CSV table of C-alpha atoms and ligand atoms in Angstrom, one decimal:
chain,number,residue,atom,x,y,z
A,1,MET,CA,21.2,-1.4,-21.6
A,2,ILE,CA,18.1,-1.5,-23.8
A,3,ASP,CA,15.3,0.5,-22.3
A,4,LEU,CA,12.3,-1.4,-20.9
A,5,ILE,CA,9.1,0.7,-21.1
A,6,VAL,CA,6.3,-0.8,-19.0
A,7,LEU,CA,2.6,0.2,-18.9
A,8,GLY,CA,1.2,-0.4,-15.4
A,9,VAL,CA,-2.5,-1.0,-14.6
A,10,GLU,CA,-4.0,-0.9,-11.1
A,11,THR,CA,-7.7,-1.3,-10.2
A,12,SER,CA,-7.7,-3.5,-7.1
A,13,CYS,CA,-9.8,-1.2,-4.9
A,14,ASP,CA,-11.1,2.3,-5.5
A,15,GLU,CA,-8.4,3.9,-7.6
A,16,THR,CA,-8.3,3.5,-11.4
A,17,SER,CA,-4.7,4.0,-12.4
A,18,VAL,CA,-2.5,3.6,-15.5
A,19,SER,CA,1.1,4.6,-15.7
A,20,VAL,CA,4.1,4.4,-18.0
A,21,VAL,CA,7.5,3.7,-16.3
A,22,LYS,CA,10.9,3.4,-18.0
A,23,ASN,CA,13.5,0.9,-16.6
A,24,GLY,CA,11.6,0.4,-13.3
A,25,LYS,CA,12.5,3.9,-12.2
A,26,GLU,CA,11.6,6.8,-14.4
A,27,VAL,CA,7.9,7.6,-14.2
A,28,LEU,CA,6.8,9.0,-17.6
A,29,SER,CA,3.1,9.3,-16.5
A,30,ASN,CA,1.0,8.2,-13.6
A,31,VAL,CA,-2.7,8.9,-13.9
A,32,VAL,CA,-4.9,8.1,-10.8
A,33,LEU,CA,-8.6,8.5,-10.9
A,34,SER,CA,-9.8,8.3,-7.3
A,35,GLN,CA,-13.3,7.3,-6.3
A,36,ILE,CA,-12.9,8.5,-2.7
A,37,ASP,CA,-15.6,11.2,-3.1
A,38,ILE,CA,-18.2,8.7,-4.3
A,39,HIS,CA,-17.5,6.1,-1.5
A,40,LYS,CA,-17.3,8.8,1.2
A,41,ALA,CA,-21.1,9.0,1.4
A,42,TYR,CA,-21.1,5.3,2.5
A,43,GLY,CA,-18.2,5.5,5.0
A,44,GLY,CA,-16.2,3.0,3.0
A,45,VAL,CA,-15.7,1.3,-0.4
A,46,VAL,CA,-18.8,-0.3,-1.8
A,47,PRO,CA,-17.5,-3.0,-4.1
A,48,GLU,CA,-20.3,-3.0,-6.7
A,49,ILE,CA,-20.0,0.8,-7.1
A,50,ALA,CA,-16.2,0.5,-7.3
A,51,SER,CA,-16.4,-1.9,-10.3
A,52,ARG,CA,-18.9,0.3,-12.1
A,53,GLU,CA,-16.7,3.4,-11.6
A,54,HIS,CA,-13.7,1.5,-13.0
A,55,VAL,CA,-15.6,0.6,-16.1
A,56,LYS,CA,-16.6,4.2,-16.6
A,57,GLY,CA,-13.1,5.6,-16.1
A,58,ILE,CA,-10.7,3.0,-17.4
A,59,THR,CA,-10.5,4.1,-21.1
A,60,TYR,CA,-10.0,7.7,-20.2
A,61,VAL,CA,-7.3,6.8,-17.8
A,62,PHE,CA,-5.5,4.7,-20.4
A,63,ASP,CA,-5.7,7.5,-22.9
A,64,GLN,CA,-4.4,10.1,-20.4
A,65,ALA,CA,-1.5,8.0,-19.3
A,66,ILE,CA,-0.4,7.4,-22.9
A,67,GLN,CA,-0.8,11.0,-23.9
A,68,LYS,CA,1.1,12.4,-20.8
A,69,SER,CA,3.9,9.9,-21.3
A,70,GLY,CA,4.7,11.2,-24.7
A,71,ILE,CA,5.1,7.7,-26.1
A,72,GLN,CA,2.8,5.5,-28.3
A,73,TYR,CA,1.4,2.0,-27.5
A,74,GLU,CA,3.9,0.7,-30.1
A,75,ASP,CA,6.8,1.8,-27.9
A,76,ILE,CA,5.6,-0.3,-24.9
A,77,ASP,CA,7.6,-3.5,-24.1
A,78,LEU,CA,5.4,-4.9,-21.4
A,79,ILE,CA,2.1,-4.5,-19.6
A,80,ALA,CA,2.0,-5.1,-15.9
A,81,VAL,CA,-1.4,-5.4,-14.2
A,82,THR,CA,-2.5,-6.0,-10.6
A,83,GLU,CA,-3.9,-9.6,-10.6
A,84,GLY,CA,-4.7,-9.5,-6.8
A,85,PRO,CA,-5.4,-9.4,-4.0
A,86,GLY,CA,-8.3,-7.0,-3.9
A,87,LEU,CA,-12.0,-6.6,-4.8
A,88,ILE,CA,-12.6,-9.2,-7.5
A,89,GLY,CA,-15.0,-7.0,-9.6
A,90,SER,CA,-12.5,-4.2,-9.6
A,91,LEU,CA,-9.5,-6.4,-10.4
A,92,LEU,CA,-11.3,-7.9,-13.4
A,93,ILE,CA,-11.8,-4.5,-15.0
A,94,GLY,CA,-8.1,-3.8,-15.0
A,95,VAL,CA,-7.0,-7.3,-16.0
A,96,ASN,CA,-9.4,-7.4,-18.9
A,97,ALA,CA,-8.5,-3.9,-20.1
A,98,ALA,CA,-4.8,-4.8,-19.9
A,99,LYS,CA,-5.4,-8.1,-21.8
A,100,THR,CA,-7.3,-6.2,-24.5
A,101,ILE,CA,-4.4,-3.7,-25.1
A,102,SER,CA,-1.9,-6.6,-24.9
A,103,LEU,CA,-3.7,-8.6,-27.6
A,104,ASN,CA,-4.4,-5.6,-29.8
A,105,TYR,CA,-0.8,-4.3,-29.9
A,106,ASN,CA,0.8,-7.7,-29.3
A,107,ILE,CA,2.6,-6.6,-26.1
A,108,PRO,CA,3.5,-9.2,-23.5
A,109,ILE,CA,1.6,-9.1,-20.3
A,110,ILE,CA,2.5,-10.0,-16.7
A,111,GLY,CA,0.3,-10.2,-13.5
A,112,VAL,CA,1.6,-8.4,-10.4
A,113,HIS,CA,0.8,-9.0,-6.7
A,114,HIS,CA,-0.5,-5.6,-5.3
A,115,ILE,CA,1.7,-5.7,-2.3
A,116,THR,CA,4.9,-6.2,-4.4
A,117,GLY,CA,3.8,-3.0,-6.1
A,118,HIS,CA,3.7,-1.1,-2.8
A,119,ILE,CA,7.2,-2.5,-1.9
A,120,TYR,CA,8.7,-1.6,-5.4
A,121,ALA,CA,7.3,2.0,-5.2
A,122,ASN,CA,10.4,2.5,-3.1
A,123,ASN,CA,12.6,1.9,-6.1
A,124,ILE,CA,11.4,5.1,-7.9
A,125,GLU,CA,13.4,7.4,-5.7
A,126,HIS,CA,15.9,5.1,-3.9
A,127,GLU,CA,17.6,2.1,-5.5
A,128,MET,CA,16.6,-1.0,-3.6
A,129,GLN,CA,19.7,-2.7,-2.1
A,130,PHE,CA,19.7,-6.2,-0.7
A,131,PRO,CA,19.2,-7.7,1.7
A,132,LEU,CA,16.5,-5.3,2.8
A,133,LEU,CA,13.7,-5.3,5.3
A,134,ALA,CA,10.2,-4.1,4.1
A,135,LEU,CA,7.6,-2.9,6.6
A,136,VAL,CA,4.3,-3.2,4.7
A,137,VAL,CA,1.5,-1.1,6.2
A,138,SER,CA,-1.7,-0.7,4.0
A,139,GLY,CA,-5.5,-1.0,4.3
A,140,GLY,CA,-5.4,-4.7,4.0
A,141,HIS,CA,-1.8,-5.8,5.0
A,142,THR,CA,0.6,-5.4,7.9
A,143,GLU,CA,3.7,-7.4,7.3
A,144,LEU,CA,7.5,-7.5,7.9
A,145,ILE,CA,9.2,-8.9,4.8
A,146,LEU,CA,12.9,-9.8,4.3
A,147,MET,CA,14.1,-9.5,0.7
A,148,LYS,CA,17.5,-11.1,0.0
A,149,GLU,CA,17.3,-10.3,-3.7
A,150,HIS,CA,14.9,-8.9,-6.3
A,151,TYR,CA,11.5,-10.6,-6.3
A,152,HIS,CA,12.2,-12.9,-3.3
A,153,PHE,CA,9.8,-12.2,-0.4
A,154,GLN,CA,10.3,-13.9,3.0
A,155,LYS,CA,7.5,-13.1,5.3
A,156,LEU,CA,8.9,-12.7,8.8
A,157,GLY,CA,5.6,-11.8,10.5
A,158,GLU,CA,2.1,-10.4,9.8
A,159,THR,CA,-1.0,-9.1,11.5
A,160,GLN,CA,-3.1,-11.8,13.3
A,161,ASP,CA,-6.3,-9.7,12.8
A,162,ASP,CA,-6.8,-6.1,11.5
A,163,ALA,CA,-4.4,-4.4,9.2
A,164,VAL,CA,-3.0,-1.0,10.4
A,165,GLY,CA,-4.9,1.0,7.8
A,166,GLU,CA,-8.1,-0.8,8.6
A,167,ALA,CA,-7.7,0.0,12.3
A,168,TYR,CA,-7.0,3.7,11.4
A,169,ASP,CA,-10.2,3.8,9.3
A,170,LYS,CA,-12.3,2.2,12.0
A,171,VAL,CA,-11.1,4.5,14.8
A,172,ALA,CA,-11.7,7.5,12.5
A,173,ARG,CA,-15.2,6.3,11.7
A,174,VAL,CA,-16.1,6.2,15.4
A,175,LEU,CA,-14.7,9.7,15.9
A,176,GLY,CA,-17.0,10.8,13.0
A,177,LEU,CA,-14.1,11.6,10.6
A,178,PRO,CA,-14.7,11.2,6.9
A,179,TYR,CA,-13.5,8.2,4.9
A,180,PRO,CA,-10.7,7.3,4.4
A,181,GLY,CA,-9.9,8.0,8.0
A,182,GLY,CA,-6.1,7.3,8.1
A,183,PRO,CA,-5.0,10.7,6.8
A,184,GLN,CA,-7.6,12.5,9.0
A,185,VAL,CA,-6.3,10.8,12.2
A,186,ASP,CA,-2.8,11.6,11.1
A,187,LYS,CA,-3.7,15.3,10.6
A,188,LEU,CA,-5.5,15.6,14.0
A,189,SER,CA,-2.6,13.7,15.8
A,190,ALA,CA,-0.3,16.6,15.1
A,191,ILE,CA,-2.3,18.9,17.4
A,192,GLY,CA,-3.3,16.2,20.0
A,193,HIS,CA,-1.5,14.7,23.0
A,194,ASP,CA,-1.0,11.1,24.1
A,195,ILE,CA,-3.1,11.4,27.2
A,196,TYR,CA,-4.8,7.9,27.1
A,197,HIS,CA,-1.6,5.7,26.9
A,198,PHE,CA,-3.4,2.9,25.0
A,199,PRO,CA,-1.9,-0.6,25.1
A,200,ARG,CA,0.9,-1.4,22.7
A,201,PRO,CA,-0.3,-4.9,21.5
A,202,MET,CA,2.3,-7.7,21.1
A,203,ILE,CA,5.2,-5.3,21.5
A,204,ASP,CA,7.1,-7.8,23.6
A,205,SER,CA,5.8,-11.0,21.9
A,206,GLY,CA,9.2,-12.0,20.7
A,207,ASP,CA,8.1,-12.6,17.2
A,208,PHE,CA,7.4,-10.3,14.2
A,209,ASN,CA,3.6,-10.6,14.2
A,210,PHE,CA,1.1,-7.8,14.9
A,211,SER,CA,-2.4,-7.4,16.3
A,212,PHE,CA,-4.5,-4.3,16.1
A,213,SER,CA,-8.0,-5.4,16.7
A,214,GLY,CA,-7.7,-5.3,20.5
A,215,LEU,CA,-6.2,-1.8,20.4
A,216,LYS,CA,-9.0,-0.6,18.0
A,217,SER,CA,-11.7,-2.0,20.4
A,218,HIS,CA,-10.0,-0.4,23.4
A,219,VAL,CA,-10.1,3.0,21.6
A,220,ILE,CA,-13.7,2.5,20.5
A,221,ASN,CA,-14.9,1.3,24.0
A,222,LEU,CA,-13.3,4.3,25.7
A,223,HIS,CA,-14.9,6.7,23.2
A,224,HIS,CA,-18.3,5.0,23.8
A,225,ASN,CA,-18.0,5.2,27.6
A,226,LEU,CA,-17.0,8.9,27.5
A,227,GLU,CA,-20.0,9.7,25.2
A,228,GLN,CA,-22.4,7.8,27.5
A,229,ARG,CA,-21.1,9.6,30.5
A,230,LYS,CA,-21.4,12.8,28.5
A,231,GLU,CA,-17.8,13.7,29.3
A,232,THR,CA,-15.9,16.0,27.1
A,233,TYR,CA,-12.9,14.8,25.1
A,234,LYS,CA,-10.8,16.0,22.3
A,235,ALA,CA,-10.8,14.0,19.0
A,236,GLU,CA,-7.1,15.0,18.5
A,237,ASP,CA,-6.1,13.4,21.8
A,238,PHE,CA,-7.7,10.2,20.8
A,239,CYS,CA,-5.9,10.3,17.4
A,240,ARG,CA,-2.6,11.1,18.9
A,241,SER,CA,-2.9,8.4,21.6
A,242,PHE,CA,-3.9,5.8,19.0
A,243,GLN,CA,-1.2,6.9,16.6
A,244,GLU,CA,1.5,6.8,19.3
A,245,ALA,CA,0.5,3.2,20.3
A,246,VAL,CA,0.4,2.0,16.6
A,247,THR,CA,3.7,3.6,15.6
A,248,ASP,CA,5.5,2.4,18.8
A,249,VAL,CA,4.6,-1.2,17.9
A,250,LEU,CA,5.6,-0.8,14.2
A,251,VAL,CA,8.9,0.7,15.1
A,252,ALA,CA,9.7,-1.7,17.9
A,253,LYS,CA,9.0,-4.8,15.7
A,254,THR,CA,11.1,-3.3,12.9
A,255,LYS,CA,14.0,-2.8,15.3
A,256,ASN,CA,13.7,-6.4,16.6
A,257,ALA,CA,13.9,-7.6,13.0
A,258,LEU,CA,17.0,-5.5,12.4
A,259,LYS,CA,18.6,-7.2,15.4
A,260,ALA,CA,17.8,-10.6,13.9
A,261,TYR,CA,18.7,-9.9,10.3
A,262,ASP,CA,21.6,-8.0,8.8
A,263,VAL,CA,20.2,-5.7,6.1
A,264,LYS,CA,21.4,-2.8,4.1
A,265,GLN,CA,18.2,-0.7,4.3
A,266,VAL,CA,14.6,-0.5,5.6
A,267,ILE,CA,11.8,0.4,3.3
A,268,VAL,CA,8.3,1.2,4.3
A,269,ALA,CA,5.4,0.5,1.9
A,270,GLY,CA,1.6,0.9,1.6
A,271,GLY,CA,-0.9,3.7,2.3
A,272,VAL,CA,0.1,4.1,5.9
A,273,ALA,CA,3.7,4.8,4.8
A,274,ALA,CA,2.2,8.3,4.2
A,275,ASN,CA,1.7,8.7,7.9
A,276,ARG,CA,3.7,11.6,9.3
A,277,GLY,CA,4.0,10.2,12.8
A,278,LEU,CA,5.3,6.9,11.5
A,279,ARG,CA,7.8,8.6,9.1
A,280,ALA,CA,9.2,10.7,11.9
A,281,LYS,CA,9.4,7.9,14.5
A,282,MET,CA,11.1,5.4,12.1
A,283,LEU,CA,13.6,8.0,11.0
A,284,SER,CA,14.5,9.2,14.5
A,285,GLU,CA,14.6,5.7,16.1
A,286,ILE,CA,16.3,3.7,13.4
A,287,THR,CA,19.7,5.1,12.6
A,288,SER,CA,21.9,1.9,12.0
A,289,VAL,CA,20.7,1.6,8.3
A,290,PRO,CA,18.9,4.1,6.0
A,291,VAL,CA,15.1,4.1,6.2
A,292,TYR,CA,13.2,5.0,3.0
A,293,PHE,CA,9.6,5.8,2.2
A,294,PRO,CA,8.1,6.3,-1.2
A,295,HIS,CA,7.1,9.8,-2.2
A,296,ILE,CA,3.6,10.5,-0.8
A,297,GLN,CA,2.0,10.2,-4.2
A,298,TYR,CA,3.4,6.6,-4.6
A,299,CYS,CA,2.3,5.5,-1.0
A,300,THR,CA,-1.4,5.0,-1.7
A,301,ASP,CA,-2.6,2.9,-4.7
A,302,ASN,CA,-1.2,3.9,-8.1
A,303,ALA,CA,-0.1,2.1,-11.3
A,304,ALA,CA,3.5,3.4,-11.3
A,305,MET,CA,4.3,1.0,-8.5
A,306,ILE,CA,2.7,-1.9,-10.4
A,307,ALA,CA,4.8,-1.0,-13.5
A,308,VAL,CA,8.0,-1.0,-11.4
A,309,SER,CA,7.2,-4.3,-9.8
A,310,GLY,CA,6.3,-5.8,-13.2
A,311,THR,CA,9.6,-4.7,-14.6
A,312,PHE,CA,11.6,-6.6,-12.0
A,313,LYS,CA,9.3,-9.6,-12.1
A,314,TYR,CA,9.8,-9.9,-15.8
A,315,GLN,CA,13.5,-9.6,-15.5
A,316,LYS,CA,13.6,-12.3,-12.9
A,317,GLN,CA,11.2,-14.9,-14.4
A,318,LYS,CA,12.3,-14.0,-18.0
A,319,HIS,CA,8.9,-14.7,-19.5
A,320,ALA,CA,5.5,-13.1,-19.7
A,321,ASP,CA,2.1,-14.6,-18.6
A,322,ASP,CA,-0.4,-16.1,-21.0
A,323,TYR,CA,-4.0,-15.1,-21.6
A,324,TYR,CA,-5.2,-17.3,-18.8
A,325,LEU,CA,-4.0,-14.5,-16.5
A,326,ASN,CA,-7.0,-13.6,-14.3
A,327,GLY,CA,-8.0,-11.5,-11.3
A,328,SER,CA,-7.8,-13.2,-7.9
A,329,SER,CA,-9.3,-11.6,-4.7
A,330,ARG,CA,-6.9,-13.7,-2.5
A,331,LEU,CA,-3.4,-14.1,-3.7
A,332,ASP,CA,-0.3,-15.3,-1.8
A,333,LEU,CA,2.7,-13.0,-1.9
A,334,ASN,CA,5.0,-15.8,-3.0
A,335,ARG,CA,2.7,-16.6,-5.9
A,336,GLY,CA,4.2,-13.4,-7.2
A,337,GLU,CA,7.7,-14.8,-7.1
B,1,KG4,O1,-2.1,1.0,0.3
B,1,KG4,P1,-3.4,1.6,0.3
B,1,KG4,O2,-3.7,2.8,-0.6
B,1,KG4,O3,-4.5,0.6,-0.1
B,1,KG4,C1,-4.4,-0.8,0.2
B,1,KG4,O4,-3.7,-1.5,-0.5
B,1,KG4,O5,-5.0,-1.1,1.3
B,1,KG4,O6,-3.8,2.0,1.8
B,1,KG4,C2,-4.9,2.6,2.1
B,1,KG4,C3,-4.9,2.8,3.6
B,1,KG4,C4,-6.2,3.3,4.2
B,1,KG4,O7,-6.6,2.5,5.3
B,1,KG4,C5,-5.9,4.7,4.6
B,1,KG4,O8,-6.6,5.2,5.7
B,1,KG4,C6,-4.4,4.6,5.0
B,1,KG4,O9,-3.9,3.7,4.0
B,1,KG4,N1,-3.7,5.8,5.0
B,1,KG4,C7,-3.2,6.4,6.1
B,1,KG4,C8,-2.6,7.6,5.7
B,1,KG4,N2,-2.8,7.8,4.4
B,1,KG4,C9,-3.5,6.6,3.9
B,1,KG4,N3,-3.1,5.9,7.4
B,1,KG4,C10,-2.5,6.7,8.3
B,1,KG4,N4,-2.0,7.9,8.0
B,1,KG4,C11,-2.0,8.4,6.7
B,1,KG4,N5,-1.4,9.6,6.4
B,2,ZN,ZN1,-2.7,-0.7,-1.8
């Protein structure tokens, strides 16, 4: 087989990242410049600041990724860039930088849907085998997806309101934890207890959809009431109770999907795939098929996953995109097929 060396570019939110990946598996470099410390002061990502930071960092990140990979631009066969969904100002920086390199070195370019990147992050350590079930849990998405082959995404269900990561971040904010709250809630959960027994929304709904906004409001309202009554509480118990409710629903829905569809493996994708509680519960409760998670560094936004996804997209559609390729804040997953 001839090697396919792909340069990935990811700028959909607050991480500027460029990576070089060989044959959709071997990561030669993966440079991630995070803006978390800048957005922390505002309690969340400020889109205008994010775009400016991407502009400031992108050239440096390209240079570092090439240097660390040990290859030259001339050796690259394909550029894969996140075209959406995400913050439009941020996406445009990555897309235009990628197009510039593509034109300059005459390298074909392909647009990648951000969520397919999260899914394909799993291929770095474990070969994806089909059919498979993907549980996508990120800051903007919560979905169960059936894949019967490479680059074919059948959405079985999705959140009707908040994404899991979004609910994590909002609960963390109310508890006064720094942005991004998901990892903080995860950390505190480990020393807390499920004393509040929050509702498990839609756990028996009979479909593969999710809802987290009611649960989030429930947690926030209880916190508000305790504060008003000046009652003492432990943040770690809030975190643990919330995390148990969320992970019970995610695991139950995945198990239901496994009853309905015969698959070879379950993969978990997106920032919340880093969650220790979710990892432990998925692994202990699902034993009929292997359950895989990306390595922690490939769970949250990074360009390696975009390069991997671009590799398989290119192999499937057998042609690159043209220079009309553009950023798109809203993008349907199957537009990526
Ligand atoms: O996939 P991602 O990096 O960005 C999006 O595409 O949205 O996911 C970011 C989300 C944030 O909401 C963050 O709080 C959450 O993933 N997250 C976690 C953990 N690590 C990141 N949530 C729960 N537990 C974690 N350990
Ligand atoms: Zn993401």
